[in-house]
Tab-separated table of N, CA and C in Angstrom:
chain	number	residue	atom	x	y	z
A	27	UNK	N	54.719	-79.247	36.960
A	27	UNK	CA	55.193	-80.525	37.404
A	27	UNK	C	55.336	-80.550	38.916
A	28	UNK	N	55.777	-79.322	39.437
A	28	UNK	CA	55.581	-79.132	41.038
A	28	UNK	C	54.816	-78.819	41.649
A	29	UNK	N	54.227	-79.374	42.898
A	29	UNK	CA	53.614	-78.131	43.468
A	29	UNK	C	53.786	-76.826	43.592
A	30	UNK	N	52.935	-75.724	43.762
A	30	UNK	CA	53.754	-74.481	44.189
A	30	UNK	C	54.297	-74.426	45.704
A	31	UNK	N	55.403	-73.793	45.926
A	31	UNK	CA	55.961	-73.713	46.490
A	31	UNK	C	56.795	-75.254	47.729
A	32	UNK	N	56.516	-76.177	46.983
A	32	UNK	CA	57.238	-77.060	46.750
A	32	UNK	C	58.545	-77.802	46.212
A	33	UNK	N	59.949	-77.775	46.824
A	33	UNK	CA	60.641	-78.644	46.159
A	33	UNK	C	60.421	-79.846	45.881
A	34	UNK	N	61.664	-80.426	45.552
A	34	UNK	CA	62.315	-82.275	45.762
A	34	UNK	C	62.218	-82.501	47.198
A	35	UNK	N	62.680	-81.508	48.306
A	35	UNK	CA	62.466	-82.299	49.272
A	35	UNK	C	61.105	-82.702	49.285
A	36	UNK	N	60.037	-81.380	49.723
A	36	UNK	CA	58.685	-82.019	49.795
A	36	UNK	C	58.310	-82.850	49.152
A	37	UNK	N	58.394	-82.931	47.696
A	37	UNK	CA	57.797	-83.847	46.616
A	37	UNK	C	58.368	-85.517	47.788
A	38	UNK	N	59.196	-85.625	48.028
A	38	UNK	CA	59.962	-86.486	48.646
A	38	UNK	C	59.534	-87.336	49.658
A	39	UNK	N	59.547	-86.076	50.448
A	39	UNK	CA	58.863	-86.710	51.880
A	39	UNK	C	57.103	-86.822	51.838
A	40	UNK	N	56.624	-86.052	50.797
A	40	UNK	CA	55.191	-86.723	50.358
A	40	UNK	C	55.174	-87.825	49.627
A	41	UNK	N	55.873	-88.491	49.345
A	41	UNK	CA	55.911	-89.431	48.618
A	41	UNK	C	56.316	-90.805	49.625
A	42	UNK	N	57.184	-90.525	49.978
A	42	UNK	CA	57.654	-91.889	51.509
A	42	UNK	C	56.488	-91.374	52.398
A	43	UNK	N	55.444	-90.288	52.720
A	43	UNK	CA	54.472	-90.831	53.863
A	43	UNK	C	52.920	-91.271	53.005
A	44	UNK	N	53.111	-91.086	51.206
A	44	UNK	CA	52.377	-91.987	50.541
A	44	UNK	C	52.558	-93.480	50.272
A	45	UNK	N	53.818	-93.697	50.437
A	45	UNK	CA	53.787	-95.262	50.742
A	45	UNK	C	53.723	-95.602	52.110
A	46	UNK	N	54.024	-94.907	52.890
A	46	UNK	CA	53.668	-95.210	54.267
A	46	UNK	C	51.794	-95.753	54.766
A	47	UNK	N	51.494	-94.311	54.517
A	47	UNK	CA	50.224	-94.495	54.587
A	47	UNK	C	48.639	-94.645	54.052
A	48	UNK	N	49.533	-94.862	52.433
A	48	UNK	CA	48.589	-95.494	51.537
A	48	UNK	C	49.011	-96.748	50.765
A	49	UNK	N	49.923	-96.581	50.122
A	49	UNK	CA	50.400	-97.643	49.337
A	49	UNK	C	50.416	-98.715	49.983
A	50	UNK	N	51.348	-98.417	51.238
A	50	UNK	CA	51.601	-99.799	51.970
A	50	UNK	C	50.528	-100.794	52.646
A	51	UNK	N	48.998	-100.033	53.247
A	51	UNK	CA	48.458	-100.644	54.373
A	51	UNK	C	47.569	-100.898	52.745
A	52	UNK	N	47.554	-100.794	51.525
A	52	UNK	CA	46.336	-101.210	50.757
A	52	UNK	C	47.249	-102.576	50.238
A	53	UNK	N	48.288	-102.297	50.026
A	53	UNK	CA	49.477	-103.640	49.329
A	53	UNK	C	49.050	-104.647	50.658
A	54	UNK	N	49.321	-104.608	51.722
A	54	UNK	CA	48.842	-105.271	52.694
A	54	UNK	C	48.147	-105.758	52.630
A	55	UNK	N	46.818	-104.953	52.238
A	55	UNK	CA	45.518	-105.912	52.499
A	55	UNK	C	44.835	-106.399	51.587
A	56	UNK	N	45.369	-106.097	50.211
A	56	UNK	CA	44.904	-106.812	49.228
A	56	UNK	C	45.832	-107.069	48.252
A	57	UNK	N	47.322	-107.243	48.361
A	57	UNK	CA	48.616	-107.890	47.495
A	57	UNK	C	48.605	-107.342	46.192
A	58	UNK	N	49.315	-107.584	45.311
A	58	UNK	CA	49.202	-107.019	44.164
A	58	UNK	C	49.660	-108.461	42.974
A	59	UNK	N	49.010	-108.399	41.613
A	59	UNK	CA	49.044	-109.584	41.108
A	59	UNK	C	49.921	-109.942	41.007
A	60	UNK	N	51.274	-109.458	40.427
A	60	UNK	CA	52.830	-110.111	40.594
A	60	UNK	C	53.387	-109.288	41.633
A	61	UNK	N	54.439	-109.816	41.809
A	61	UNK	CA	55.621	-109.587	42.330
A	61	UNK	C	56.207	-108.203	41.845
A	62	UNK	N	56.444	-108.554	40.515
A	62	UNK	CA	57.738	-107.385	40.013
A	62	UNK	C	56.424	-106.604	38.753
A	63	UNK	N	56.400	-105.891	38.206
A	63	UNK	CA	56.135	-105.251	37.317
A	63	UNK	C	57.130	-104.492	36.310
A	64	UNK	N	56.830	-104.595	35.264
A	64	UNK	CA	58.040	-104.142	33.946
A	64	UNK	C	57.303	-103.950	32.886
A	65	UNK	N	58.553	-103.481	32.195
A	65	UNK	CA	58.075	-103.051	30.076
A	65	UNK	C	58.927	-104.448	30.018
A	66	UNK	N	58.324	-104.103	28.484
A	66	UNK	CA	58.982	-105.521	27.569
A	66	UNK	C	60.438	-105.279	27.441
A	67	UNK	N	61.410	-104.265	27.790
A	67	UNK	CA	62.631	-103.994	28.063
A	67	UNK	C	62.611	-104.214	29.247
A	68	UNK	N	62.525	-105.102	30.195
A	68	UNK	CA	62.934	-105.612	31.687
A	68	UNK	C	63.088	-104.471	32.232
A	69	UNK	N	62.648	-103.345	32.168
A	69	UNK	CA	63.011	-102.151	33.072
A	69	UNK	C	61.713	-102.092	34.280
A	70	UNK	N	62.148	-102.254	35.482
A	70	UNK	CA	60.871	-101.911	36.313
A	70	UNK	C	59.957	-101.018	36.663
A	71	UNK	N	58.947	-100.955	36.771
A	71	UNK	CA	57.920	-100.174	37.034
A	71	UNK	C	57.928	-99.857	38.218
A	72	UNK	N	57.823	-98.737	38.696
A	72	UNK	CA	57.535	-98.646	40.006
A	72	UNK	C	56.306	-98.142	40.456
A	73	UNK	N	55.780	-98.070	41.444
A	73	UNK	CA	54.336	-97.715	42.060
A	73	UNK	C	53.885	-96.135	42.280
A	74	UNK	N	54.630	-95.470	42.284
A	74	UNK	CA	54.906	-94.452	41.744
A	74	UNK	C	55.642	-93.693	41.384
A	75	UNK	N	55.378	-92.370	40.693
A	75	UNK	CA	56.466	-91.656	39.986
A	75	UNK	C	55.760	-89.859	40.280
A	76	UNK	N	57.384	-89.442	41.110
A	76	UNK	CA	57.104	-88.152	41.058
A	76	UNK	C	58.285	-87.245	40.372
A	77	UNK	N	58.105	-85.756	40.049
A	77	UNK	CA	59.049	-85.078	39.201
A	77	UNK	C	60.815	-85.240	39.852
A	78	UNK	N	60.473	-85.887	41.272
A	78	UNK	CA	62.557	-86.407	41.468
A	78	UNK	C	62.591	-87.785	40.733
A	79	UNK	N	62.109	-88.227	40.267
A	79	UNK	CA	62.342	-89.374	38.870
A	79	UNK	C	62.934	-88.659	38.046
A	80	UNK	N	62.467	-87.441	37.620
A	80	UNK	CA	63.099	-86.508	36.445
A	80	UNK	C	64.177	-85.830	36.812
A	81	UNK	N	64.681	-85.621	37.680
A	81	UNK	CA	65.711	-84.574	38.183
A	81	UNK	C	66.981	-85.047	37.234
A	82	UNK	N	67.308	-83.991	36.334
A	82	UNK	CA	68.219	-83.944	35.260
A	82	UNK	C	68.096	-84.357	34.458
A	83	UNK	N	66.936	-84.725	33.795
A	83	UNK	CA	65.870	-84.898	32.898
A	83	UNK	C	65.892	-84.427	31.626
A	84	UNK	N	66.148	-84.010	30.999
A	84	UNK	CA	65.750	-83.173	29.571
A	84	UNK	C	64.491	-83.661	29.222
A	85	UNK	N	63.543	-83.177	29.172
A	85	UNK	CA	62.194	-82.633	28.536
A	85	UNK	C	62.316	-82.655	26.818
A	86	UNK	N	62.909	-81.958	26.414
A	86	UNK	CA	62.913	-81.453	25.032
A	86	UNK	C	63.643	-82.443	23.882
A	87	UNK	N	65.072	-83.081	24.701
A	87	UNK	CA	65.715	-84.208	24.174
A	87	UNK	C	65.232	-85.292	24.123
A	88	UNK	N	64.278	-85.907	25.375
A	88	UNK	CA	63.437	-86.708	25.331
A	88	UNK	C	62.101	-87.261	25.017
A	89	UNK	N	61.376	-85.938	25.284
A	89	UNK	CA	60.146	-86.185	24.788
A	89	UNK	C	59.822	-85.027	23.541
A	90	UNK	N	60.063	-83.707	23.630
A	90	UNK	CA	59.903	-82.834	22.365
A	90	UNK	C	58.889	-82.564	22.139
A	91	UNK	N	58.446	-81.835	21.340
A	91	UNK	CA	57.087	-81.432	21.154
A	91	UNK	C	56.356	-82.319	19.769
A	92	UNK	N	55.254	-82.164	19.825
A	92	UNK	CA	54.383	-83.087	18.631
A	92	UNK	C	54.975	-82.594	17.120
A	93	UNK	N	55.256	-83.272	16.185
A	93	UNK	CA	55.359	-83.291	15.151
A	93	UNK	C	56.969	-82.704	14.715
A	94	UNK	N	57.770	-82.964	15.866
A	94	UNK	CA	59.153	-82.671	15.585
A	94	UNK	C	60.262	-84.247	16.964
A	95	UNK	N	61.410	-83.630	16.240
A	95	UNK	CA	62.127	-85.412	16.753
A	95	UNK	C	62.609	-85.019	18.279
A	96	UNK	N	62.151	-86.089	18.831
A	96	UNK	CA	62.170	-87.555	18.404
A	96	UNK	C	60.821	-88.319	18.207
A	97	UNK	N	59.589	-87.349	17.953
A	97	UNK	CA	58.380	-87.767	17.476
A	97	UNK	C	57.736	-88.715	18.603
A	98	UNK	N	58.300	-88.194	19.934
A	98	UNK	CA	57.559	-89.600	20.804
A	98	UNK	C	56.190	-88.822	21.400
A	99	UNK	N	56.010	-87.643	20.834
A	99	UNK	CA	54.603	-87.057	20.806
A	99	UNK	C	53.495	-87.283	19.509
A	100	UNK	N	54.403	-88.096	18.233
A	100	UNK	CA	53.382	-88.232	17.223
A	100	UNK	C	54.320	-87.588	16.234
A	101	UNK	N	53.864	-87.423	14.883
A	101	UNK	CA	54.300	-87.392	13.553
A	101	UNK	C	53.463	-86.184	13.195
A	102	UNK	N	52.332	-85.873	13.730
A	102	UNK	CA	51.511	-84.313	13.314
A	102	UNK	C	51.804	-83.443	14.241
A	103	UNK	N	52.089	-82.349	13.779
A	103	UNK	CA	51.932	-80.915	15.032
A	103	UNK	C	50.460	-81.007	15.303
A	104	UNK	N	49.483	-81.287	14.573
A	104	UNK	CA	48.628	-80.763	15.141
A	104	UNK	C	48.062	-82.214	16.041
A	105	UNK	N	48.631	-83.240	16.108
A	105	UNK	CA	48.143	-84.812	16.794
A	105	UNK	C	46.878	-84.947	16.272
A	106	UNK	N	45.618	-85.252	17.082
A	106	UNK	CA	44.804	-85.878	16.420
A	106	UNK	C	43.229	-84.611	16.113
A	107	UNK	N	43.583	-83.463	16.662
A	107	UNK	CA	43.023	-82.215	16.268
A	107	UNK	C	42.345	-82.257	14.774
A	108	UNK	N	43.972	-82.304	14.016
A	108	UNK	CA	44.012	-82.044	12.605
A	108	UNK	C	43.837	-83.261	11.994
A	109	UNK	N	43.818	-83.991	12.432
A	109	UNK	CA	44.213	-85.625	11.942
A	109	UNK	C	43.986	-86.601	12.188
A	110	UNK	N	43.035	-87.742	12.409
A	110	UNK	CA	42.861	-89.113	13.236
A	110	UNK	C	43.966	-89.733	13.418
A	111	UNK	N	44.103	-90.194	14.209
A	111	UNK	CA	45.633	-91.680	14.363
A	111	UNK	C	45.351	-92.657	13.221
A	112	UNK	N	45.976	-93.574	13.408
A	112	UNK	CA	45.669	-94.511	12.294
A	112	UNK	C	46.407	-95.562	13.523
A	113	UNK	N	45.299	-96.842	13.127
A	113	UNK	CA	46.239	-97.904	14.021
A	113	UNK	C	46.902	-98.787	12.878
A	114	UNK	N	47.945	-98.957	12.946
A	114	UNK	CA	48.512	-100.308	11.871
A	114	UNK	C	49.030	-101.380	12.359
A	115	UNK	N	48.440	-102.037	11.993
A	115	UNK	CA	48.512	-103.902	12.216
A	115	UNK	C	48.776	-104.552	10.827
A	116	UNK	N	50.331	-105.253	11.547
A	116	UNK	CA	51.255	-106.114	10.247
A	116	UNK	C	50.051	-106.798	9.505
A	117	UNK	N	50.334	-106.348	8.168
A	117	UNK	CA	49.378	-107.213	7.386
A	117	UNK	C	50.160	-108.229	6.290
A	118	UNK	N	51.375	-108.349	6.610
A	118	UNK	CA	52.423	-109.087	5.674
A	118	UNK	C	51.785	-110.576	5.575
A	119	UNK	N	51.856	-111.339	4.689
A	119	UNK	CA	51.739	-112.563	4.494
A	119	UNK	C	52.926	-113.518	3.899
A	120	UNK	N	53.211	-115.345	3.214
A	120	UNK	CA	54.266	-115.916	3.616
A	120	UNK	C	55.122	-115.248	2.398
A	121	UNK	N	54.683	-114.712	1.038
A	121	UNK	CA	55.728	-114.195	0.067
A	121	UNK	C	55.235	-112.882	0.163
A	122	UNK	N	56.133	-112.239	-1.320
A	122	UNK	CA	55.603	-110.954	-1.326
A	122	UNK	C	54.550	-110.884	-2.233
A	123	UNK	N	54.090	-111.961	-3.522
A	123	UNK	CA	53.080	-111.448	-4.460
A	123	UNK	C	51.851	-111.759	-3.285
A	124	UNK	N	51.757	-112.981	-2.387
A	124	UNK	CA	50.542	-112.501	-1.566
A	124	UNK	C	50.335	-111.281	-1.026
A	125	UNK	N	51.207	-110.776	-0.497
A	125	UNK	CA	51.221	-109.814	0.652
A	125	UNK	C	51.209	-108.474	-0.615
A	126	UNK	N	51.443	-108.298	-1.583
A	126	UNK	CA	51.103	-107.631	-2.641
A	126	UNK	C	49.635	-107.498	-2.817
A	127	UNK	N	49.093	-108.448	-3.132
A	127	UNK	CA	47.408	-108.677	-3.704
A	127	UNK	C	47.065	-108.328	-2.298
A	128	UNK	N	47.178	-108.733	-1.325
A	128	UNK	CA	46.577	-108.001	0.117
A	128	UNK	C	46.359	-106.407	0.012
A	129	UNK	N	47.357	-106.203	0.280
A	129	UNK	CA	47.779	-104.758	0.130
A	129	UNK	C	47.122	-104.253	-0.765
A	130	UNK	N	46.622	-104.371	-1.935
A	130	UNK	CA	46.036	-103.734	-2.887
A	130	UNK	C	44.586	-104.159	-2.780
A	131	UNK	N	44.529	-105.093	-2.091
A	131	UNK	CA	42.869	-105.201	-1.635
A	131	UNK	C	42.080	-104.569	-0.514
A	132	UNK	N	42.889	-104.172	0.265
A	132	UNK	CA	42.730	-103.410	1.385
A	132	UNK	C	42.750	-102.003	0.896
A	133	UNK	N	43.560	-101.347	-0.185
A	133	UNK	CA	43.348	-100.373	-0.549
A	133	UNK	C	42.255	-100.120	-1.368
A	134	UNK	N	41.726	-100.945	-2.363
A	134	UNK	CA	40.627	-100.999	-2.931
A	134	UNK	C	39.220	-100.379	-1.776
A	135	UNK	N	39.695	-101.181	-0.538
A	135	UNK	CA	38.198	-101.285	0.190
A	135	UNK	C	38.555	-100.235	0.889
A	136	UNK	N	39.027	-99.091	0.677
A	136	UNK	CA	39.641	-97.979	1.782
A	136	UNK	C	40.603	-97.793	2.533
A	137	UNK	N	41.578	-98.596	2.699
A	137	UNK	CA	42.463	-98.802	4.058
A	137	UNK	C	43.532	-97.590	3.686
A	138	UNK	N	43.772	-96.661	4.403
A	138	UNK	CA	44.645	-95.354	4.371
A	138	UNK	C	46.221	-95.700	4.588
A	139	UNK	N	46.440	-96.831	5.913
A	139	UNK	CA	47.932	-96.768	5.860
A	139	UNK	C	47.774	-98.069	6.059
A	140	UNK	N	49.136	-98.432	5.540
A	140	UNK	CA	49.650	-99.733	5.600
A	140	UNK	C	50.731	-99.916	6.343
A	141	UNK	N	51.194	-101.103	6.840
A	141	UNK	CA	52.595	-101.148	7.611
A	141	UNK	C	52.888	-102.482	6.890
């Protein structure tokens, strides 16, 4: 996550003379489409991100390894090695005997997971 022989300071001060002398003179000359940038939780994005974003961080509490919790690496140890992803898209309809006969028609024609 660091350079070698690199702290926070360096990470730091490479980072304020990357907005200095990149970020800033390209934002300059060609703007950026909004204003603010965010997730769908109003949390902002910023333009970049270096490992002093993480400083006191937990790694293991937060992100964890694949196929153990909090699963924000996936549901397989082995990810997609051992396993394809599967994408699932709501297939619910307005009751449940429709959304029943769906469901069982989609399985008929192959469909592996359902949501």
């Amino acid at each position: 996550m660091f350079e070698k022989g690199a702290g926070l300071a360096d990470q730091s001060r490479s980072a304020a003379e990357w907005y200095e002398r990149t970020y800033g003179p390209a934002k300059a000359r060609f703007g950026e489409r909004q204003e603010r940038f965010e997730t769908l939780s109003g949390i902002e994005v910023k333009p970049l991100y270096t490992p002093e974003d993480l400083a006191g961080w937990d790694y293991l509490t937060r992100v964890g390894y694949p196929g153990e919790y909090p699963f924000t690496r996936g549901i397989q140890p082995t990810m997609y090695r051992g396993r394809l992803w599967t994408m699932r898209q709501y297939a619910g309809y307005a009751d449940a005997e429709e959304s029943n006969r769906r469901y069982k028609f989609l399985l008929a024609q192959g469909q592996t997971g359902l949501s």
